[in-house]
Coordinates of C-alpha atoms in Angstrom, one line a residue:
M1 CA -2.8 0.9 -37.0
T2 CA -6.2 -0.4 -38.1
F3 CA -8.1 -3.0 -36.0
S4 CA -10.9 -5.3 -37.0
P5 CA -14.3 -4.8 -35.5
A6 CA -13.8 -7.8 -33.2
A7 CA -10.5 -6.4 -32.0
R8 CA -12.0 -3.0 -31.3
I9 CA -14.8 -4.6 -29.2
A10 CA -12.3 -6.7 -27.3
L11 CA -10.2 -3.7 -26.5
R12 CA -13.2 -1.7 -25.3
V13 CA -14.3 -4.6 -23.1
L14 CA -10.7 -4.9 -21.6
M15 CA -10.6 -1.2 -21.0
A16 CA -14.0 -1.3 -19.3
L17 CA -12.8 -4.2 -17.1
G18 CA -9.6 -2.3 -16.2
L19 CA -11.5 0.8 -15.3
A20 CA -13.9 -1.2 -13.2
V21 CA -11.1 -2.8 -11.2
I22 CA -9.7 0.6 -10.4
Y23 CA -12.9 2.6 -9.8
V24 CA -15.5 0.2 -8.4
P25 CA -13.7 -0.1 -5.1
L26 CA -13.5 3.6 -4.8
L27 CA -17.2 3.9 -5.6
V28 CA -17.9 1.4 -2.8
V29 CA -16.0 3.5 -0.3
L30 CA -18.0 6.6 -1.4
V31 CA -21.3 4.8 -1.0
N32 CA -20.3 3.3 2.4
S33 CA -19.5 6.8 3.7
V34 CA -23.3 7.5 3.5
N35 CA -24.4 3.9 4.2
A36 CA -27.1 3.9 7.0
D37 CA -26.0 0.4 8.1
K38 CA -23.0 0.6 10.5
T39 CA -21.9 -2.8 9.4
F40 CA -22.0 -1.7 5.8
G41 CA -24.4 -4.3 4.6
W42 CA -24.9 -4.5 0.9
P43 CA -26.9 -3.2 -0.8
P44 CA -27.3 -0.3 1.6
P45 CA -30.6 -0.3 3.4
G46 CA -30.6 3.5 3.3
F47 CA -28.4 6.6 3.2
T48 CA -27.4 9.0 6.0
G49 CA -25.0 11.9 6.5
R50 CA -24.5 11.2 10.3
W51 CA -21.1 9.5 9.7
W52 CA -19.9 12.8 8.1
S53 CA -21.1 14.7 11.2
Q54 CA -19.2 12.2 13.4
A55 CA -16.1 12.6 11.3
L56 CA -16.3 16.4 11.7
D57 CA -16.6 16.0 15.5
N58 CA -13.7 13.6 15.7
E59 CA -10.7 15.5 17.2
G60 CA -8.1 12.9 16.0
A61 CA -9.4 13.0 12.5
R62 CA -9.4 16.8 12.4
Q63 CA -5.9 17.0 13.7
A64 CA -4.8 14.4 11.1
V65 CA -6.3 16.4 8.3
L66 CA -4.6 19.6 9.5
T67 CA -1.2 17.7 9.8
S68 CA -1.6 16.4 6.2
L69 CA -2.4 19.9 5.0
K70 CA 0.7 21.3 6.7
A71 CA 2.9 18.5 5.3
G72 CA 1.5 18.9 1.8
L73 CA 1.9 22.7 1.7
G74 CA 5.4 22.5 3.2
A75 CA 6.6 19.8 0.9
T76 CA 5.1 21.6 -2.1
A77 CA 6.8 24.8 -1.2
I78 CA 10.2 23.1 -0.9
A79 CA 9.7 21.2 -4.1
L80 CA 8.8 24.4 -6.0
V81 CA 12.1 26.0 -5.1
L82 CA 14.4 23.0 -5.5
G83 CA 12.6 21.6 -8.6
T84 CA 12.6 24.9 -10.4
M85 CA 16.3 25.5 -9.7
A86 CA 17.2 22.1 -10.9
A87 CA 15.1 22.5 -14.0
F88 CA 16.7 25.8 -14.9
A89 CA 20.2 24.4 -14.3
V90 CA 19.6 21.4 -16.6
S91 CA 17.7 23.4 -19.3
R92 CA 19.7 26.6 -19.5
Y93 CA 23.3 25.4 -18.9
R94 CA 25.7 22.8 -20.3
F95 CA 28.0 21.2 -17.7
F96 CA 29.7 17.9 -16.9
G97 CA 27.2 15.5 -15.3
R98 CA 24.1 17.3 -16.5
E99 CA 22.3 14.0 -17.3
A100 CA 23.4 12.6 -14.0
V101 CA 21.6 15.5 -12.3
S102 CA 18.3 14.5 -14.0
L103 CA 18.7 10.9 -12.9
V104 CA 19.4 11.9 -9.3
V105 CA 16.4 14.2 -9.2
I106 CA 14.0 11.7 -10.7
L107 CA 15.3 8.6 -8.8
P108 CA 13.4 9.1 -5.5
I109 CA 10.0 8.7 -7.2
A110 CA 11.2 5.6 -9.1
L111 CA 12.5 3.9 -6.0
P112 CA 10.1 1.8 -3.9
G113 CA 8.6 4.0 -1.1
I114 CA 9.8 1.6 1.6
V115 CA 13.4 2.0 0.4
T116 CA 13.1 5.8 0.5
G117 CA 11.5 5.6 3.9
I118 CA 14.2 3.5 5.4
A119 CA 16.9 5.6 3.9
L120 CA 15.4 8.8 5.2
S121 CA 14.8 7.3 8.7
N122 CA 18.4 6.3 9.0
A123 CA 19.6 9.7 7.7
F124 CA 17.4 11.5 10.2
Q125 CA 18.6 9.4 13.1
V126 CA 22.3 10.0 12.2
V127 CA 22.1 13.7 11.2
L128 CA 19.2 15.2 13.1
K129 CA 19.0 13.2 16.3
P130 CA 22.5 14.4 17.6
L131 CA 21.2 18.0 17.0
G132 CA 18.2 17.4 19.2
I133 CA 15.7 17.2 16.3
G134 CA 13.5 14.2 16.5
L135 CA 11.0 12.7 14.0
G136 CA 8.0 14.9 13.5
L137 CA 6.2 17.2 11.1
F138 CA 9.6 18.6 9.9
T139 CA 10.9 15.2 8.9
V140 CA 7.6 14.4 7.2
I141 CA 7.8 17.5 5.1
V142 CA 11.4 16.8 4.1
G143 CA 10.6 13.2 3.3
H144 CA 7.6 14.2 1.1
A145 CA 9.7 16.9 -0.6
T146 CA 12.1 14.3 -1.9
F147 CA 9.5 12.9 -4.3
C148 CA 7.5 16.0 -4.8
V149 CA 10.5 17.7 -6.3
V150 CA 10.2 15.3 -9.3
T151 CA 6.7 16.6 -10.4
I152 CA 7.9 20.2 -10.2
Y153 CA 11.1 19.4 -12.0
N154 CA 9.4 17.5 -14.8
N155 CA 6.7 20.2 -15.4
V156 CA 9.1 23.1 -15.3
L157 CA 11.8 21.4 -17.4
A158 CA 9.2 20.5 -20.1
R159 CA 7.9 24.0 -20.2
L160 CA 11.4 25.5 -20.4
R161 CA 12.3 23.2 -23.3
R162 CA 9.1 24.1 -25.2
T163 CA 9.5 27.9 -24.8
G164 CA 13.2 28.0 -25.6
T165 CA 15.3 31.1 -24.9
S166 CA 14.2 33.4 -27.8
L167 CA 11.8 35.5 -25.7
E168 CA 14.4 35.9 -22.9
E169 CA 17.0 36.9 -25.4
A170 CA 14.6 39.4 -27.0
S171 CA 13.9 40.9 -23.5
A172 CA 17.6 41.2 -22.9
D173 CA 18.1 42.9 -26.3
L174 CA 15.5 45.5 -25.3
G175 CA 17.4 46.4 -22.2
A176 CA 15.8 44.4 -19.5
D177 CA 18.1 43.0 -16.8
T178 CA 18.0 39.4 -15.5
F179 CA 15.3 40.0 -12.8
Q180 CA 13.1 42.0 -15.1
T181 CA 13.3 39.3 -17.7
F182 CA 12.4 36.6 -15.2
R183 CA 9.5 38.6 -13.8
H184 CA 7.9 39.8 -17.0
V185 CA 8.9 36.9 -19.4
T186 CA 10.0 33.7 -17.8
L187 CA 7.7 33.7 -14.8
P188 CA 4.4 34.2 -16.8
A189 CA 5.5 31.4 -19.2
L190 CA 6.1 29.0 -16.2
R191 CA 3.0 30.0 -14.2
S192 CA 0.8 27.1 -15.4
A193 CA 3.7 24.6 -15.0
F194 CA 4.1 25.8 -11.4
L195 CA 0.4 25.4 -10.8
A196 CA 0.1 21.9 -12.3
G197 CA 3.3 20.7 -10.6
G198 CA 2.3 22.2 -7.3
L199 CA -1.2 20.6 -7.4
L200 CA 0.3 17.2 -8.3
S201 CA 2.9 17.5 -5.5
F202 CA 0.3 18.4 -2.9
A203 CA -1.9 15.4 -4.0
L204 CA 1.1 13.1 -3.8
S205 CA 2.0 14.3 -0.3
F206 CA -1.5 14.4 1.0
D207 CA -2.1 10.6 0.5
E208 CA 1.5 9.4 1.1
I209 CA 1.7 6.6 3.7
I210 CA 4.8 4.5 3.2
V211 CA 7.4 7.3 3.5
T212 CA 5.4 8.9 6.3
T213 CA 5.4 5.7 8.3
F214 CA 9.2 5.9 8.6
T215 CA 9.6 9.7 9.0
A216 CA 6.6 10.7 11.3
G217 CA 7.0 10.9 15.0
P218 CA 4.2 10.5 17.6
G219 CA 2.9 14.0 17.1
A220 CA 2.8 14.0 13.3
T221 CA 0.0 11.6 12.4
T222 CA -1.2 12.4 8.9
L223 CA -4.6 11.5 7.6
P224 CA -3.5 8.3 5.7
I225 CA -1.7 7.1 8.9
W226 CA -4.8 7.9 11.0
I227 CA -7.0 5.9 8.6
F228 CA -4.6 2.9 8.7
N229 CA -4.4 2.9 12.5
N230 CA -8.2 3.0 12.9
L231 CA -9.1 0.8 9.9
F232 CA -9.9 -2.3 12.0
R233 CA -11.6 -0.6 14.9
P234 CA -15.3 -1.3 14.6
N235 CA -16.4 1.9 16.3
Q236 CA -14.2 4.0 14.0
A237 CA -15.2 2.2 10.8
P238 CA -17.8 4.7 9.6
V239 CA -15.5 7.6 10.2
V240 CA -12.7 5.8 8.4
N241 CA -15.0 5.4 5.3
V242 CA -15.9 9.1 5.5
L243 CA -12.2 10.2 5.6
A244 CA -11.3 7.7 2.9
A245 CA -14.0 9.3 0.7
A246 CA -12.8 12.7 1.5
L247 CA -9.2 11.6 0.7
I248 CA -10.4 10.4 -2.7
V249 CA -12.0 13.7 -3.5
L250 CA -9.1 15.7 -2.2
S251 CA -6.7 13.7 -4.3
V252 CA -8.7 13.6 -7.5
V253 CA -9.5 17.3 -7.6
P254 CA -5.9 18.6 -7.6
I255 CA -4.9 16.0 -10.2
Y256 CA -7.9 16.9 -12.4
I257 CA -7.1 20.6 -12.2
A258 CA -3.4 20.0 -12.9
Q259 CA -4.3 17.9 -16.0
R260 CA -6.7 20.6 -17.2
V261 CA -4.1 23.3 -16.6
S262 CA -1.4 21.3 -18.5
S263 CA -3.7 20.6 -21.4
G264 CA -4.7 24.2 -21.7
A265 CA -1.1 25.4 -21.6
R266 CA -0.2 22.9 -24.4
N267 CA -3.1 24.1 -26.5
V268 CA -2.1 27.7 -26.1
M269 CA 1.4 27.0 -27.1

């Protein structure tokens, strides 16, 4: 499709406005994390790193970061196993209801987070509470895994469909058994898909707040929940800005690496 010069200029202006709406608020958060003025006057009268020092000394903030790391790693590990198994089942086998399986796996990330959170909270109260298991880090990990599975499933399924079965069949023809074929042929082909999907899953889990609100107990305060609880406390405002800036970086870096890994794998193939 060919656009006139005026249309191209208009599209560029609209694109710039759209990016500004998304990224200017994030830039303001980053600047306020080093703003010397505690009330965050604008423009900043100066810059300082003392808020970062205060954030490092804040026990509640450190514990919240640690909880988010545990939840992200746990949810990603569960998603890697379940998402990979589902992708292999859909890609390598033909059975009744195969398309329904894809819909069921993808549905949690398509549903509003509040719906997923309420459903999980009710399920935990009915199933786990009679067993003496209350809301806590375990329920947070399970809740995050429900939508992290989708990123692993999509990445692995796409890679399996691109690679096909010819290499695996050739390995079997040369005498390799199932586990040898998986180790030397299938797993290397899926390595970048695992990495990209795992990084995206961790990033989704790390900054999730809606599902966490319904599944976290008193002792499982993640970083987003801690930020939300302290957002309107004047004494904690500088620390909140620092943690928000750190959360932006910790979310952007895995997504960027995952995008680069996926692009590199597509170029190789």
